Amino acid sequence: IIGIAPVRDIPLFVWQAATSAVMAGCRPEYFPVVLATWEAMFAPEFNLHAILSSTSGPAVAGIVSGPYAAKIGMNSGTGLMGPGNRANATIGRAIRIAALTALKAIPAELDYGAFGHPGKYTYHFAEGLPPDGWLTARESQGYPAWATTVTVLAADAPRQIAHRWAPTADEFLHTVASTMKDPSQNGAGSDSCFAVVLGPEHAGLLADAGLKPGDIAARLEELTMLTVSDLAAAGIRYETAKSHFGELDTRGRIRTSSAGKILVLAAGGPGAGWSMVIPCFAGSKITHAATRPVRAPGEPVAIRGVAQVQFG
């Protein structure tokens, strides 16, 4: 048994995950990533039952960080969230097939996502090579550089960011923050998790400014604070929706995310200057990102090197 789905107490067996991987078209060497994804999904903080049943329709985004991703041919560059790569496509598909068949997350029977989104077909990709001096996603969470990990988020569709007009680093971070705190998304103003996937131009811009992932996450925590006026401009009255949003701080602001809940990584291909924000579907009172190591054949099992792990 890999884990037991909460609320309904349905177990997921290794053979079911493996059968689903075969049905999805996975090669055998992909299965350690499939297995690690499921192990992360069963982490209590991920809240698997909510993810499989919510009307918000979240998908499971799987971010694979480490050398095993390259070994099995996962795409971390141009088109990493699109078609054309067998590993990316089939690993994510294996997760959804097992959710449907083994855990019975069938639309209109358990899965009541009002719309869902294409990430429910597949939503796995690999981390790219970070700029010099940056920690990888796995290292930022306390794992050794040689390890490979999978981080799962209960994610809305990715939101592409455009800023190609010779911005400064801080101007670009304002652009990223405007996407993250958009009041139309369910996680805004609720201390939610995010993955900020920086394309080569934007990662280089920030690195050249002397910023590292922890600095970027800390700045985004500050820039994504919402105010009652921000909500009102989006047609939302804070007093009416108070139970959904976080409490106002002493400066009258509402927290959208904390630095430790913002995973900053480099990936994607070159272009005019594109990046992606992947928002969680809800705040951290409901779900939190979770990470587990990939147990590759013939390799030691990675153990986190710090007690309290933060993305930043």
PDB file of C-alpha atoms in Angstrom:
ATOM      1  CA  ILE A   1       0.000   0.000   0.000  1.00  0.00           C
ATOM      2  CA  ILE A   2       1.373   3.409  -1.004  1.00  0.00           C
ATOM      3  CA  GLY A   3      -1.230   5.284   0.990  1.00  0.00           C
ATOM      4  CA  ILE A   4      -4.876   5.413   2.004  1.00  0.00           C
ATOM      5  CA  ALA A   5      -7.113   8.140   0.642  1.00  0.00           C
ATOM      6  CA  PRO A   6      -8.505  10.097   3.595  1.00  0.00           C
ATOM      7  CA  VAL A   7     -12.244  10.375   4.317  1.00  0.00           C
ATOM      8  CA  ARG A   8     -13.129   7.416   2.078  1.00  0.00           C
ATOM      9  CA  ASP A   9     -10.353   5.102   3.362  1.00  0.00           C
ATOM     10  CA  ILE A  10      -9.526   3.696  -0.083  1.00  0.00           C
ATOM     11  CA  PRO A  11      -5.996   2.255  -0.344  1.00  0.00           C
ATOM     12  CA  LEU A  12      -3.755   2.717  -3.351  1.00  0.00           C
ATOM     13  CA  PHE A  13      -1.536  -0.293  -3.997  1.00  0.00           C
ATOM     14  CA  VAL A  14       1.771  -0.276  -5.845  1.00  0.00           C
ATOM     15  CA  TRP A  15       0.321  -2.644  -8.456  1.00  0.00           C
ATOM     16  CA  GLN A  16      -2.496  -0.156  -9.179  1.00  0.00           C
ATOM     17  CA  ALA A  17      -0.032   2.689  -9.650  1.00  0.00           C
ATOM     18  CA  ALA A  18       2.084   0.467 -11.894  1.00  0.00           C
ATOM     19  CA  THR A  19      -0.893  -0.682 -13.967  1.00  0.00           C
ATOM     20  CA  SER A  20      -1.936   2.930 -14.454  1.00  0.00           C
ATOM     21  CA  ALA A  21       1.608   3.802 -15.529  1.00  0.00           C
ATOM     22  CA  VAL A  22       1.508   1.076 -18.182  1.00  0.00           C
ATOM     23  CA  MET A  23      -1.895   2.301 -19.383  1.00  0.00           C
ATOM     24  CA  ALA A  24      -0.520   5.844 -19.608  1.00  0.00           C
ATOM     25  CA  GLY A  25       2.421   4.758 -21.758  1.00  0.00           C
ATOM     26  CA  CYS A  26       5.205   5.133 -19.188  1.00  0.00           C
ATOM     27  CA  ARG A  27       8.522   3.415 -19.716  1.00  0.00           C
ATOM     28  CA  PRO A  28       9.608   1.283 -16.715  1.00  0.00           C
ATOM     29  CA  GLU A  29      12.282   3.815 -15.767  1.00  0.00           C
ATOM     30  CA  TYR A  30       9.610   6.475 -15.245  1.00  0.00           C
ATOM     31  CA  PHE A  31       7.957   4.561 -12.423  1.00  0.00           C
ATOM     32  CA  PRO A  32      10.179   5.830  -9.558  1.00  0.00           C
ATOM     33  CA  VAL A  33       8.908   9.338 -10.370  1.00  0.00           C
ATOM     34  CA  VAL A  34       5.302   8.114 -10.471  1.00  0.00           C
ATOM     35  CA  LEU A  35       5.774   6.414  -7.105  1.00  0.00           C
ATOM     36  CA  ALA A  36       7.415   9.458  -5.497  1.00  0.00           C
ATOM     37  CA  THR A  37       4.571  11.627  -6.792  1.00  0.00           C
ATOM     38  CA  TRP A  38       2.012   9.428  -5.088  1.00  0.00           C
ATOM     39  CA  GLU A  39       4.015   9.398  -1.863  1.00  0.00           C
ATOM     40  CA  ALA A  40       4.019  13.203  -1.877  1.00  0.00           C
ATOM     41  CA  MET A  41       0.289  13.286  -2.623  1.00  0.00           C
ATOM     42  CA  PHE A  42      -0.462  11.162   0.432  1.00  0.00           C
ATOM     43  CA  ALA A  43       1.353  13.637   2.709  1.00  0.00           C
ATOM     44  CA  PRO A  44      -1.248  14.927   5.204  1.00  0.00           C
ATOM     45  CA  GLU A  45      -0.530  18.576   4.387  1.00  0.00           C
ATOM     46  CA  PHE A  46      -1.397  18.010   0.720  1.00  0.00           C
ATOM     47  CA  ASN A  47      -4.986  17.062   1.667  1.00  0.00           C
ATOM     48  CA  LEU A  48      -5.596  14.562  -1.121  1.00  0.00           C
ATOM     49  CA  HIS A  49      -9.337  14.203  -0.575  1.00  0.00           C
ATOM     50  CA  ALA A  50      -9.943  17.920  -1.116  1.00  0.00           C
ATOM     51  CA  ILE A  51      -7.795  17.920  -4.240  1.00  0.00           C
ATOM     52  CA  LEU A  52      -9.691  14.985  -5.771  1.00  0.00           C
ATOM     53  CA  SER A  53     -13.156  16.296  -4.952  1.00  0.00           C
ATOM     54  CA  SER A  54     -13.153  20.096  -4.896  1.00  0.00           C
ATOM     55  CA  THR A  55     -15.442  22.105  -7.152  1.00  0.00           C
ATOM     56  CA  SER A  56     -12.417  24.304  -7.875  1.00  0.00           C
ATOM     57  CA  GLY A  57     -11.068  21.533 -10.089  1.00  0.00           C
ATOM     58  CA  PRO A  58      -7.353  21.566  -9.150  1.00  0.00           C
ATOM     59  CA  ALA A  59      -4.810  19.348 -10.868  1.00  0.00           C
ATOM     60  CA  VAL A  60      -1.687  17.736  -9.435  1.00  0.00           C
ATOM     61  CA  ALA A  61       1.341  19.645 -10.687  1.00  0.00           C
ATOM     62  CA  GLY A  62       4.539  17.620 -10.275  1.00  0.00           C
ATOM     63  CA  ILE A  63       7.874  19.459 -10.357  1.00  0.00           C
ATOM     64  CA  VAL A  64      10.793  17.047 -10.692  1.00  0.00           C
ATOM     65  CA  SER A  65      14.165  18.379  -9.531  1.00  0.00           C
ATOM     66  CA  GLY A  66      17.374  16.411  -9.972  1.00  0.00           C
ATOM     67  CA  PRO A  67      19.567  14.331 -12.263  1.00  0.00           C
ATOM     68  CA  TYR A  68      17.147  11.410 -12.589  1.00  0.00           C
ATOM     69  CA  ALA A  69      14.767  13.677 -14.513  1.00  0.00           C
ATOM     70  CA  ALA A  70      17.384  14.183 -17.230  1.00  0.00           C
ATOM     71  CA  LYS A  71      18.319  10.491 -17.136  1.00  0.00           C
ATOM     72  CA  ILE A  72      14.781   9.466 -18.115  1.00  0.00           C
ATOM     73  CA  GLY A  73      14.441  12.265 -20.653  1.00  0.00           C
ATOM     74  CA  MET A  74      12.059  14.644 -18.919  1.00  0.00           C
ATOM     75  CA  ASN A  75      11.716  18.051 -20.564  1.00  0.00           C
ATOM     76  CA  SER A  76      12.833  21.101 -18.579  1.00  0.00           C
ATOM     77  CA  GLY A  77      13.216  23.481 -21.511  1.00  0.00           C
ATOM     78  CA  THR A  78      11.282  24.658 -24.536  1.00  0.00           C
ATOM     79  CA  GLY A  79       7.669  23.466 -24.441  1.00  0.00           C
ATOM     80  CA  LEU A  80       8.042  21.725 -21.079  1.00  0.00           C
ATOM     81  CA  MET A  81       4.315  22.140 -20.308  1.00  0.00           C
ATOM     82  CA  GLY A  82       3.204  21.250 -23.825  1.00  0.00           C
ATOM     83  CA  PRO A  83       3.124  18.122 -25.997  1.00  0.00           C
ATOM     84  CA  GLY A  84       6.011  16.184 -27.480  1.00  0.00           C
ATOM     85  CA  ASN A  85       7.806  14.633 -24.497  1.00  0.00           C
ATOM     86  CA  ARG A  86       6.874  11.104 -23.534  1.00  0.00           C
ATOM     87  CA  ALA A  87       8.154  11.254 -19.948  1.00  0.00           C
ATOM     88  CA  ASN A  88       6.405  14.494 -19.005  1.00  0.00           C
ATOM     89  CA  ALA A  89       3.188  13.445 -20.711  1.00  0.00           C
ATOM     90  CA  THR A  90       2.876   9.896 -19.414  1.00  0.00           C
ATOM     91  CA  ILE A  91       4.045  10.386 -15.812  1.00  0.00           C
ATOM     92  CA  GLY A  92       1.328  12.957 -15.181  1.00  0.00           C
ATOM     93  CA  ARG A  93      -1.204  10.870 -17.073  1.00  0.00           C
ATOM     94  CA  ALA A  94      -0.364   7.842 -14.904  1.00  0.00           C
ATOM     95  CA  ILE A  95      -1.283   9.852 -11.809  1.00  0.00           C
ATOM     96  CA  ARG A  96      -4.665  10.862 -13.206  1.00  0.00           C
ATOM     97  CA  ILE A  97      -5.523   7.347 -14.429  1.00  0.00           C
ATOM     98  CA  ALA A  98      -4.872   5.883 -10.961  1.00  0.00           C
ATOM     99  CA  ALA A  99      -6.900   8.679  -9.383  1.00  0.00           C
ATOM    100  CA  LEU A 100      -9.794   7.796 -11.677  1.00  0.00           C
ATOM    101  CA  THR A 101      -9.617   4.008 -11.494  1.00  0.00           C
ATOM    102  CA  ALA A 102      -8.189   3.179  -8.072  1.00  0.00           C
ATOM    103  CA  LEU A 103      -9.333   6.154  -5.982  1.00  0.00           C
ATOM    104  CA  LYS A 104     -12.607   6.625  -7.909  1.00  0.00           C
ATOM    105  CA  ALA A 105     -12.098  10.353  -8.531  1.00  0.00           C
ATOM    106  CA  ILE A 106     -14.649  10.202 -11.342  1.00  0.00           C
ATOM    107  CA  PRO A 107     -16.198  13.448 -12.606  1.00  0.00           C
ATOM    108  CA  ALA A 108     -19.647  14.103 -11.140  1.00  0.00           C
ATOM    109  CA  GLU A 109     -19.241  11.107  -8.781  1.00  0.00           C
ATOM    110  CA  LEU A 110     -16.379  12.262  -6.543  1.00  0.00           C
ATOM    111  CA  ASP A 111     -14.582  14.882  -8.628  1.00  0.00           C
ATOM    112  CA  TYR A 112     -16.938  17.848  -8.681  1.00  0.00           C
ATOM    113  CA  GLY A 113     -14.603  20.268 -10.398  1.00  0.00           C
ATOM    114  CA  ALA A 114     -16.941  22.745 -12.061  1.00  0.00           C
ATOM    115  CA  PHE A 115     -14.574  23.164 -15.003  1.00  0.00           C
ATOM    116  CA  GLY A 116     -11.258  21.444 -14.281  1.00  0.00           C
ATOM    117  CA  HIS A 117      -8.435  22.365 -16.636  1.00  0.00           C
ATOM    118  CA  PRO A 118      -6.015  20.614 -19.021  1.00  0.00           C
ATOM    119  CA  GLY A 119      -3.495  20.030 -16.222  1.00  0.00           C
ATOM    120  CA  LYS A 120      -5.780  17.230 -15.097  1.00  0.00           C
ATOM    121  CA  TYR A 121      -4.555  15.237 -18.077  1.00  0.00           C
ATOM    122  CA  THR A 122      -0.890  15.718 -17.228  1.00  0.00           C
ATOM    123  CA  TYR A 123       1.055  18.373 -15.317  1.00  0.00           C
ATOM    124  CA  HIS A 124       4.584  17.073 -14.734  1.00  0.00           C
ATOM    125  CA  PHE A 125       7.797  18.769 -15.818  1.00  0.00           C
ATOM    126  CA  ALA A 126      11.443  18.996 -14.813  1.00  0.00           C
ATOM    127  CA  GLU A 127      13.419  21.837 -13.286  1.00  0.00           C
ATOM    128  CA  GLY A 128      15.966  23.432 -15.575  1.00  0.00           C
ATOM    129  CA  LEU A 129      19.557  24.453 -14.873  1.00  0.00           C
ATOM    130  CA  PRO A 130      19.570  27.377 -12.408  1.00  0.00           C
ATOM    131  CA  PRO A 131      21.824  30.426 -12.766  1.00  0.00           C
ATOM    132  CA  ASP A 132      25.209  30.244 -11.072  1.00  0.00           C
ATOM    133  CA  GLY A 133      24.916  30.588  -7.323  1.00  0.00           C
ATOM    134  CA  TRP A 134      21.278  29.529  -7.112  1.00  0.00           C
ATOM    135  CA  LEU A 135      20.105  26.508  -5.169  1.00  0.00           C
ATOM    136  CA  THR A 136      18.001  24.009  -7.047  1.00  0.00           C
ATOM    137  CA  ALA A 137      14.454  23.325  -5.871  1.00  0.00           C
ATOM    138  CA  ARG A 138      15.549  20.148  -4.099  1.00  0.00           C
ATOM    139  CA  GLU A 139      18.476  21.870  -2.358  1.00  0.00           C
ATOM    140  CA  SER A 140      16.232  24.702  -1.185  1.00  0.00           C
ATOM    141  CA  GLN A 141      14.175  22.063   0.591  1.00  0.00           C
ATOM    142  CA  GLY A 142      17.142  20.475   2.334  1.00  0.00           C
ATOM    143  CA  TYR A 143      17.927  17.609  -0.041  1.00  0.00           C
ATOM    144  CA  PRO A 144      21.442  16.971  -1.402  1.00  0.00           C
ATOM    145  CA  ALA A 145      22.358  18.133  -4.896  1.00  0.00           C
ATOM    146  CA  TRP A 146      22.727  14.539  -6.160  1.00  0.00           C
ATOM    147  CA  ALA A 147      19.159  13.647  -5.150  1.00  0.00           C
ATOM    148  CA  THR A 148      16.013  13.845  -7.265  1.00  0.00           C
ATOM    149  CA  THR A 149      12.720  14.971  -5.748  1.00  0.00           C
ATOM    150  CA  VAL A 150       9.113  15.521  -6.755  1.00  0.00           C
ATOM    151  CA  THR A 151       7.168  18.481  -5.374  1.00  0.00           C
ATOM    152  CA  VAL A 152       3.400  18.384  -5.814  1.00  0.00           C
ATOM    153  CA  LEU A 153       1.037  21.345  -5.770  1.00  0.00           C
ATOM    154  CA  ALA A 154      -2.759  21.271  -5.942  1.00  0.00           C
ATOM    155  CA  ALA A 155      -2.656  23.633  -8.837  1.00  0.00           C
ATOM    156  CA  ASP A 156      -4.772  25.847 -10.988  1.00  0.00           C
ATOM    157  CA  ALA A 157      -3.755  26.231 -14.618  1.00  0.00           C
ATOM    158  CA  PRO A 158      -0.368  27.907 -15.158  1.00  0.00           C
ATOM    159  CA  ARG A 159      -0.418  31.626 -15.890  1.00  0.00           C
ATOM    160  CA  GLN A 160       2.096  32.873 -18.426  1.00  0.00           C
ATOM    161  CA  ILE A 161       3.874  36.120 -17.581  1.00  0.00           C
ATOM    162  CA  ALA A 162       5.128  38.548 -20.200  1.00  0.00           C
ATOM    163  CA  HIS A 163       7.658  41.262 -19.432  1.00  0.00           C
ATOM    164  CA  ARG A 164      10.089  41.912 -22.257  1.00  0.00           C
ATOM    165  CA  TRP A 165      10.387  45.700 -22.242  1.00  0.00           C
ATOM    166  CA  ALA A 166      13.855  45.979 -20.646  1.00  0.00           C
ATOM    167  CA  PRO A 167      12.579  45.835 -17.062  1.00  0.00           C
ATOM    168  CA  THR A 168      14.661  46.150 -13.956  1.00  0.00           C
ATOM    169  CA  ALA A 169      14.619  43.151 -11.632  1.00  0.00           C
ATOM    170  CA  ASP A 170      12.172  44.819  -9.249  1.00  0.00           C
ATOM    171  CA  GLU A 171       9.878  45.937 -12.071  1.00  0.00           C
ATOM    172  CA  PHE A 172       9.707  42.347 -13.221  1.00  0.00           C
ATOM    173  CA  LEU A 173       8.910  41.120  -9.702  1.00  0.00           C
ATOM    174  CA  HIS A 174       6.047  43.632  -9.570  1.00  0.00           C
ATOM    175  CA  THR A 175       4.727  41.990 -12.743  1.00  0.00           C
ATOM    176  CA  VAL A 176       4.984  38.522 -11.198  1.00  0.00           C
ATOM    177  CA  ALA A 177       3.287  39.744  -8.017  1.00  0.00           C
ATOM    178  CA  SER A 178       0.382  41.227  -9.959  1.00  0.00           C
ATOM    179  CA  THR A 179      -0.342  37.767 -11.343  1.00  0.00           C
ATOM    180  CA  MET A 180      -0.021  36.043  -7.983  1.00  0.00           C
ATOM    181  CA  LYS A 181      -2.343  38.401  -6.114  1.00  0.00           C
ATOM    182  CA  ASP A 182      -5.039  38.635  -8.782  1.00  0.00           C
ATOM    183  CA  PRO A 183      -8.214  38.512  -6.640  1.00  0.00           C
ATOM    184  CA  SER A 184     -10.007  36.443  -9.258  1.00  0.00           C
ATOM    185  CA  GLN A 185      -7.967  33.390  -8.284  1.00  0.00           C
ATOM    186  CA  ASN A 186      -9.089  31.437  -5.262  1.00  0.00           C
ATOM    187  CA  GLY A 187      -5.702  31.335  -3.530  1.00  0.00           C
ATOM    188  CA  ALA A 188      -5.084  35.096  -3.525  1.00  0.00           C
ATOM    189  CA  GLY A 189      -5.214  36.617  -0.069  1.00  0.00           C
ATOM    190  CA  SER A 190      -5.148  33.252   1.693  1.00  0.00           C
ATOM    191  CA  ASP A 191      -1.434  32.562   2.337  1.00  0.00           C
ATOM    192  CA  SER A 192      -1.267  30.093  -0.523  1.00  0.00           C
ATOM    193  CA  CYS A 193       1.575  28.113  -2.130  1.00  0.00           C
ATOM    194  CA  PHE A 194       2.974  29.063  -5.533  1.00  0.00           C
ATOM    195  CA  ALA A 195       5.581  27.858  -7.983  1.00  0.00           C
ATOM    196  CA  VAL A 196       7.283  30.678  -9.876  1.00  0.00           C
ATOM    197  CA  VAL A 197       8.893  29.153 -12.970  1.00  0.00           C
ATOM    198  CA  LEU A 198      11.367  31.617 -14.451  1.00  0.00           C
ATOM    199  CA  GLY A 199      12.358  31.474 -18.091  1.00  0.00           C
ATOM    200  CA  PRO A 200      16.013  32.016 -19.058  1.00  0.00           C
ATOM    201  CA  GLU A 201      15.736  35.767 -19.696  1.00  0.00           C
ATOM    202  CA  HIS A 202      13.934  36.500 -16.445  1.00  0.00           C
ATOM    203  CA  ALA A 203      16.113  34.168 -14.361  1.00  0.00           C
ATOM    204  CA  GLY A 204      19.177  35.871 -15.809  1.00  0.00           C
ATOM    205  CA  LEU A 205      17.752  39.330 -15.108  1.00  0.00           C
ATOM    206  CA  LEU A 206      17.208  38.485 -11.447  1.00  0.00           C
ATOM    207  CA  ALA A 207      20.527  36.684 -11.043  1.00  0.00           C
ATOM    208  CA  ASP A 208      22.410  39.605 -12.616  1.00  0.00           C
ATOM    209  CA  ALA A 209      20.764  41.852 -10.012  1.00  0.00           C
ATOM    210  CA  GLY A 210      22.283  39.688  -7.277  1.00  0.00           C
ATOM    211  CA  LEU A 211      19.000  38.077  -6.294  1.00  0.00           C
ATOM    212  CA  LYS A 212      18.729  34.422  -5.324  1.00  0.00           C
ATOM    213  CA  PRO A 213      15.553  32.321  -4.970  1.00  0.00           C
ATOM    214  CA  GLY A 214      15.206  33.167  -1.276  1.00  0.00           C
ATOM    215  CA  ASP A 215      15.497  36.886  -2.000  1.00  0.00           C
ATOM    216  CA  ILE A 216      12.943  36.612  -4.795  1.00  0.00           C
ATOM    217  CA  ALA A 217      10.482  34.736  -2.588  1.00  0.00           C
ATOM    218  CA  ALA A 218      10.863  37.281   0.217  1.00  0.00           C
ATOM    219  CA  ARG A 219      10.254  40.192  -2.147  1.00  0.00           C
ATOM    220  CA  LEU A 220       7.218  38.468  -3.643  1.00  0.00           C
ATOM    221  CA  GLU A 221       5.776  37.929  -0.163  1.00  0.00           C
ATOM    222  CA  GLU A 222       5.851  41.688   0.320  1.00  0.00           C
ATOM    223  CA  LEU A 223       4.636  42.618  -3.166  1.00  0.00           C
ATOM    224  CA  THR A 224       1.676  40.212  -3.121  1.00  0.00           C
ATOM    225  CA  MET A 225       0.003  41.724  -0.065  1.00  0.00           C
ATOM    226  CA  LEU A 226      -3.619  42.624  -0.844  1.00  0.00           C
ATOM    227  CA  THR A 227      -5.676  45.474   0.538  1.00  0.00           C
ATOM    228  CA  VAL A 228      -9.407  45.895   0.975  1.00  0.00           C
ATOM    229  CA  SER A 229      -9.224  48.453  -1.840  1.00  0.00           C
ATOM    230  CA  ASP A 230      -7.602  45.886  -4.147  1.00  0.00           C
ATOM    231  CA  LEU A 231     -10.503  43.540  -3.492  1.00  0.00           C
ATOM    232  CA  ALA A 232     -13.063  46.280  -3.998  1.00  0.00           C
ATOM    233  CA  ALA A 233     -11.492  47.165  -7.364  1.00  0.00           C
ATOM    234  CA  ALA A 234     -12.068  43.528  -8.365  1.00  0.00           C
ATOM    235  CA  GLY A 235     -15.702  43.648  -7.254  1.00  0.00           C
ATOM    236  CA  ILE A 236     -15.159  41.816  -3.948  1.00  0.00           C
ATOM    237  CA  ARG A 237     -16.310  43.223  -0.598  1.00  0.00           C
ATOM    238  CA  TYR A 238     -13.951  42.119   2.146  1.00  0.00           C
ATOM    239  CA  GLU A 239     -16.605  42.127   4.858  1.00  0.00           C
ATOM    240  CA  THR A 240     -18.775  39.784   2.816  1.00  0.00           C
ATOM    241  CA  ALA A 241     -15.915  37.405   1.921  1.00  0.00           C
ATOM    242  CA  LYS A 242     -13.994  37.771   5.173  1.00  0.00           C
ATOM    243  CA  SER A 243     -14.142  34.084   6.022  1.00  0.00           C
ATOM    244  CA  HIS A 244     -12.301  33.240   2.796  1.00  0.00           C
ATOM    245  CA  PHE A 245      -9.490  35.761   3.058  1.00  0.00           C
ATOM    246  CA  GLY A 246      -6.843  36.077   5.734  1.00  0.00           C
ATOM    247  CA  GLU A 247      -6.965  38.586   8.559  1.00  0.00           C
ATOM    248  CA  LEU A 248      -5.812  42.137   8.005  1.00  0.00           C
ATOM    249  CA  ASP A 249      -2.380  42.886   9.457  1.00  0.00           C
ATOM    250  CA  THR A 250      -1.521  46.054  11.373  1.00  0.00           C
ATOM    251  CA  ARG A 251      -1.081  47.894   8.057  1.00  0.00           C
ATOM    252  CA  GLY A 252      -4.454  46.773   6.704  1.00  0.00           C
ATOM    253  CA  ARG A 253      -3.008  44.163   4.334  1.00  0.00           C
ATOM    254  CA  ILE A 254      -3.932  40.560   3.568  1.00  0.00           C
ATOM    255  CA  ARG A 255      -1.194  37.997   2.916  1.00  0.00           C
ATOM    256  CA  THR A 256      -1.328  36.142  -0.413  1.00  0.00           C
ATOM    257  CA  SER A 257       1.750  33.991   0.248  1.00  0.00           C
ATOM    258  CA  SER A 258       4.748  33.614   2.527  1.00  0.00           C
ATOM    259  CA  ALA A 259       8.337  33.330   1.321  1.00  0.00           C
ATOM    260  CA  GLY A 260       8.524  29.751   2.564  1.00  0.00           C
ATOM    261  CA  LYS A 261       5.541  28.823   0.384  1.00  0.00           C
ATOM    262  CA  ILE A 262       6.902  30.254  -2.882  1.00  0.00           C
ATOM    263  CA  LEU A 263       8.996  27.776  -4.862  1.00  0.00           C
ATOM    264  CA  VAL A 264      11.252  29.729  -7.241  1.00  0.00           C
ATOM    265  CA  LEU A 265      12.956  27.747  -9.992  1.00  0.00           C
ATOM    266  CA  ALA A 266      14.416  28.113 -13.471  1.00  0.00           C
ATOM    267  CA  ALA A 267      12.951  26.208 -16.425  1.00  0.00           C
ATOM    268  CA  GLY A 268      11.502  26.750 -19.878  1.00  0.00           C
ATOM    269  CA  GLY A 269      13.025  27.795 -23.168  1.00  0.00           C
ATOM    270  CA  PRO A 270      14.389  31.041 -24.576  1.00  0.00           C
ATOM    271  CA  GLY A 271      12.106  33.538 -26.249  1.00  0.00           C
ATOM    272  CA  ALA A 272      10.932  37.105 -25.910  1.00  0.00           C
ATOM    273  CA  GLY A 273      10.964  36.840 -22.121  1.00  0.00           C
ATOM    274  CA  TRP A 274       8.377  34.485 -20.655  1.00  0.00           C
ATOM    275  CA  SER A 275       7.818  32.932 -17.236  1.00  0.00           C
ATOM    276  CA  MET A 276       5.030  31.035 -15.507  1.00  0.00           C
ATOM    277  CA  VAL A 277       3.230  31.272 -12.197  1.00  0.00           C
ATOM    278  CA  ILE A 278       1.533  28.105 -10.954  1.00  0.00           C
ATOM    279  CA  PRO A 279      -0.936  28.980  -8.174  1.00  0.00           C
ATOM    280  CA  CYS A 280      -2.417  26.543  -5.698  1.00  0.00           C
ATOM    281  CA  PHE A 281      -6.190  26.330  -5.877  1.00  0.00           C
ATOM    282  CA  ALA A 282      -6.663  27.362  -2.232  1.00  0.00           C
ATOM    283  CA  GLY A 283      -4.881  28.707   0.806  1.00  0.00           C
ATOM    284  CA  SER A 284      -2.534  26.799   3.078  1.00  0.00           C
ATOM    285  CA  LYS A 285      -5.313  26.122   5.586  1.00  0.00           C
ATOM    286  CA  ILE A 286      -6.619  23.676   2.980  1.00  0.00           C
ATOM    287  CA  THR A 287      -3.532  22.452   1.116  1.00  0.00           C
ATOM    288  CA  HIS A 288       0.219  22.792   1.151  1.00  0.00           C
ATOM    289  CA  ALA A 289       2.851  21.668  -1.327  1.00  0.00           C
ATOM    290  CA  ALA A 290       4.612  18.413  -0.452  1.00  0.00           C
ATOM    291  CA  THR A 291       7.950  16.943  -1.559  1.00  0.00           C
ATOM    292  CA  ARG A 292       9.304  13.402  -1.578  1.00  0.00           C
ATOM    293  CA  PRO A 293      12.564  11.915  -2.907  1.00  0.00           C
ATOM    294  CA  VAL A 294      12.680   9.711  -5.991  1.00  0.00           C
ATOM    295  CA  ARG A 295      14.136   6.303  -5.138  1.00  0.00           C
ATOM    296  CA  ALA A 296      16.053   5.525  -8.315  1.00  0.00           C
ATOM    297  CA  PRO A 297      17.319   1.967  -8.871  1.00  0.00           C
ATOM    298  CA  GLY A 298      20.840   1.466  -7.600  1.00  0.00           C
ATOM    299  CA  GLU A 299      21.031   4.876  -5.925  1.00  0.00           C
ATOM    300  CA  PRO A 300      20.955   5.740  -2.192  1.00  0.00           C
ATOM    301  CA  VAL A 301      17.782   7.153  -0.687  1.00  0.00           C
ATOM    302  CA  ALA A 302      17.973  10.909  -0.188  1.00  0.00           C
ATOM    303  CA  ILE A 303      17.148  12.327   3.241  1.00  0.00           C
ATOM    304  CA  ARG A 304      16.453  15.968   3.954  1.00  0.00           C
ATOM    305  CA  GLY A 305      19.356  17.666   5.644  1.00  0.00           C
ATOM    306  CA  VAL A 306      17.404  20.236   7.635  1.00  0.00           C
ATOM    307  CA  ALA A 307      14.542  19.936  10.102  1.00  0.00           C
ATOM    308  CA  GLN A 308      12.458  22.848   8.815  1.00  0.00           C
ATOM    309  CA  VAL A 309      12.309  23.017   5.055  1.00  0.00           C
ATOM    310  CA  GLN A 310      11.341  26.149   3.187  1.00  0.00           C
ATOM    311  CA  PHE A 311      11.254  26.889  -0.514  1.00  0.00           C
ATOM    312  CA  GLY A 312      13.162  30.115  -0.015  1.00  0.00           C
TER     313      GLY A 312
END
